[in-house]
Coordinates of C-alpha atoms and ligand atoms in Angstrom, one line a residue:
X1 CA 1.8 -41.0 62.1
X2 CA 2.8 -39.5 58.8
X3 CA 4.7 -42.0 56.6
X4 CA 5.3 -41.1 53.0
X5 CA 6.6 -43.3 50.2
X6 CA 7.9 -41.3 47.2
X7 CA 9.9 -41.8 44.1
X8 CA 12.8 -39.4 43.8
X9 CA 16.3 -38.2 44.7
X10 CA 16.9 -38.2 48.4
X11 CA 19.6 -35.4 48.0
X12 CA 16.7 -33.0 47.1
X13 CA 14.6 -33.8 50.3
X14 CA 14.4 -31.1 52.9
X15 CA 14.1 -32.8 56.3
X16 CA 15.8 -32.6 59.7
X17 CA 17.9 -35.6 58.5
X18 CA 18.4 -37.7 55.5
X19 CA 19.9 -41.2 55.9
X20 CA 22.9 -42.3 54.0
X21 CA 23.4 -46.0 53.0
X22 CA 27.2 -45.7 53.7
X23 CA 30.0 -48.2 53.9
X24 CA 31.9 -48.6 57.2
X25 CA 34.8 -46.3 56.3
X26 CA 32.3 -43.4 55.9
X27 CA 34.7 -42.1 53.2
X28 CA 32.1 -42.2 50.4
X29 CA 31.2 -44.8 47.8
X30 CA 28.8 -45.3 44.9
X31 CA 25.0 -45.3 44.8
X32 CA 23.2 -43.0 47.2
X33 CA 26.4 -42.4 49.2
X34 CA 28.2 -40.9 46.2
X35 CA 25.0 -38.8 45.4
X36 CA 24.9 -37.5 49.0
X37 CA 28.6 -36.5 49.1
X38 CA 28.4 -34.8 45.8
X39 CA 25.4 -32.8 46.8
X40 CA 26.6 -32.0 50.3
X41 CA 30.0 -30.7 49.2
X42 CA 33.5 -31.4 50.5
X43 CA 32.8 -30.3 54.1
X44 CA 30.8 -33.5 54.6
X45 CA 33.8 -35.7 53.6
X46 CA 36.0 -33.6 56.0
X47 CA 33.5 -34.4 58.9
X48 CA 33.4 -38.1 57.8
X49 CA 37.2 -38.2 57.8
X50 CA 37.1 -37.3 61.5
X51 CA 34.6 -40.1 62.2
X52 CA 36.8 -42.5 60.2
X53 CA 39.7 -41.6 62.4
X54 CA 37.5 -42.6 65.4
X55 CA 36.7 -46.0 63.9
X56 CA 34.2 -45.2 61.1
X57 CA 30.8 -46.9 61.5
X58 CA 30.5 -50.7 62.0
X59 CA 27.6 -52.5 60.2
X60 CA 24.3 -52.0 61.9
X61 CA 25.4 -48.8 63.6
X62 CA 24.8 -45.2 62.7
X63 CA 26.7 -41.8 62.9
X64 CA 25.3 -38.3 62.5
X65 CA 26.9 -35.4 60.7
X66 CA 25.8 -32.0 59.4
X67 CA 24.1 -31.7 56.0
X68 CA 26.3 -28.8 54.7
X69 CA 25.0 -27.9 51.2
X70 CA 22.1 -30.3 51.3
X71 CA 18.5 -29.1 52.0
X72 CA 18.6 -31.5 54.9
X73 CA 20.0 -30.2 58.2
X74 CA 21.8 -33.5 59.0
X75 CA 22.9 -36.7 57.4
X76 CA 22.6 -40.0 59.4
X77 CA 25.0 -42.5 58.0
X78 CA 24.2 -46.1 58.6
X79 CA 25.9 -49.2 57.2
X80 CA 23.6 -51.9 56.0
X81 CA 24.5 -55.6 55.7
X82 CA 25.8 -57.1 52.6
X83 CA 23.5 -59.8 51.4
X84 CA 25.2 -63.2 51.7
X85 CA 22.2 -65.5 51.0
X86 CA 20.1 -64.7 54.1
X87 CA 21.7 -67.0 56.7
X88 CA 24.1 -64.5 58.1
X89 CA 21.6 -62.5 60.2
X90 CA 21.2 -60.0 57.4
X91 CA 17.5 -59.4 58.3
X92 CA 18.3 -58.7 61.9
X93 CA 21.2 -56.4 61.0
X94 CA 19.1 -54.5 58.6
X95 CA 16.5 -54.0 61.3
X96 CA 19.3 -52.7 63.6
X97 CA 20.2 -50.1 61.1
X98 CA 16.8 -48.6 61.4
X99 CA 16.9 -48.8 65.2
X100 CA 20.3 -47.1 65.2
X101 CA 19.1 -44.3 63.0
X102 CA 16.0 -43.7 65.2
X103 CA 18.1 -43.7 68.3
X104 CA 20.0 -40.7 66.8
X105 CA 16.7 -39.1 65.7
X106 CA 15.6 -39.4 69.3
X107 CA 18.9 -38.1 70.8
X108 CA 19.0 -35.1 68.6
X109 CA 15.3 -34.2 68.9
X110 CA 14.7 -34.6 65.1
X111 CA 11.2 -34.5 63.8
X112 CA 11.5 -35.5 60.2
X113 CA 13.7 -38.0 58.5
X114 CA 14.1 -39.4 55.1
X115 CA 15.4 -42.9 54.2
X116 CA 16.7 -44.5 51.0
X117 CA 16.2 -48.3 50.7
X118 CA 19.2 -49.4 52.7
X119 CA 21.2 -52.4 51.4
X120 CA 19.1 -53.1 48.3
X121 CA 21.6 -51.6 45.8
X122 CA 25.2 -52.5 45.6
X123 CA 24.8 -54.6 48.8
X124 CA 22.3 -56.9 47.2
X125 CA 19.6 -57.3 49.8
X126 CA 16.4 -58.4 48.0
X127 CA 14.1 -55.4 48.1
X128 CA 11.0 -57.6 48.7
X129 CA 12.5 -58.7 51.9
X130 CA 14.0 -55.4 52.9
X131 CA 10.7 -53.4 52.4
X132 CA 8.7 -55.0 55.3
X133 CA 11.6 -54.8 57.7
X134 CA 12.1 -51.1 56.9
X135 CA 8.4 -50.3 57.3
X136 CA 8.0 -52.3 60.5
X137 CA 10.9 -50.5 62.1
X138 CA 9.4 -47.1 61.0
X139 CA 6.1 -48.0 62.5
X140 CA 7.7 -49.0 65.7
X141 CA 9.5 -45.7 65.8
X142 CA 6.3 -43.7 65.4
X143 CA 4.8 -45.7 68.3
X144 CA 7.8 -45.0 70.4
X145 CA 8.8 -41.4 69.7
X146 CA 6.2 -38.6 70.2
X147 CA 8.6 -36.1 68.7
X148 CA 8.5 -37.9 65.3
X149 CA 6.3 -36.0 62.8
X150 CA 7.3 -37.3 59.4
X151 CA 9.2 -40.2 57.8
X152 CA 9.7 -40.3 54.1
X153 CA 11.1 -43.3 52.3
X154 CA 12.6 -42.1 49.0
X155 CA 12.7 -44.8 46.3
X156 CA 14.9 -44.2 43.3
X157 CA 12.9 -46.2 40.8
X158 CA 9.2 -46.7 40.3
X159 CA 9.4 -50.5 40.6
X160 CA 11.1 -50.0 43.9
X161 CA 8.3 -47.6 45.0
X162 CA 5.7 -50.3 44.0
X163 CA 7.5 -52.9 46.1
X164 CA 7.3 -50.7 49.2
X165 CA 3.6 -49.7 48.5
X166 CA 2.7 -53.4 48.2
X167 CA 4.6 -54.2 51.5
X168 CA 2.8 -51.3 53.3
X169 CA -0.5 -52.7 52.2
X170 CA 0.4 -56.1 53.4
X171 CA 1.5 -54.8 56.8
X172 CA -1.7 -52.9 57.3
X173 CA -4.0 -55.8 56.2
X174 CA -2.2 -59.0 57.4
X175 CA -3.9 -62.3 56.4
Ligands
LIG1 P1 23.7 -50.2 49.5 O1 25.2 -50.3 49.3 O2 23.3 -50.1 51.0 O3 23.0 -51.2 48.8 P2 23.1 -48.3 47.4 O4 23.4 -46.8 47.3 O5 23.9 -49.1 46.4 O6 23.3 -48.8 48.9 O7 21.6 -48.5 47.1 C1 20.6 -48.3 48.0 C2 19.3 -47.8 47.3 O8 19.5 -46.4 47.1 C3 19.1 -48.4 46.0 O9 17.8 -48.7 45.8 C4 19.5 -47.2 44.9 O10 18.7 -47.4 43.8 C5 19.1 -46.1 45.8 N1 19.6 -44.8 45.4 C6 20.7 -44.5 44.7 N2 20.8 -43.2 44.5 C7 19.8 -42.6 45.2 C8 19.3 -41.2 45.4 N3 20.0 -40.2 44.9 N4 18.2 -41.0 46.1 C9 17.6 -42.1 46.6 N5 17.9 -43.4 46.4 C10 19.0 -43.6 45.7

């Protein structure tokens, strides 16, 4: 399996798909969502408006669009949970986001996908708790999907990258 953790801007990543941490309207927002829409151009919003008319994307689910002006061929939009203290099934819902994304990766025969750190920005999910969930789901996808060649997690800041690197070490060498 080829898992890469990098620091950078996900809108610059050339992959079969990049993942957007969207909101359930799919009509754009701040953070990585805003950056992806700015870089993809207005055609992305047009396609998202059509998905909005069909109900948008409920929390924990995912929807796929084209990538338009992005170097990535597709965008897979998923809606992470808003952190409400940890007793509202936030961890299970976050895991479901990753599963929903990989179901679309499988259905569309994609071989490479790049993720941001879903829910850990505006939605307030503690990144130290999100990182092991993300990495466990990515490892499970590698085990399940022979087509999958490369998964990149793109962290926006170097402290975030360090959290993911530490979580990966702890997953590979459990006490
Ligand atoms: P959410 O609403 O799911 O919390 P955010 O977009 O607020 O989504 O934040 C998710 C993560 O994406 C945060 O760690 C944020 O720093 C990061 N982020 C913001 N812009 C980019 C970008 N261009 N590339 C990669 N990550 C980004």
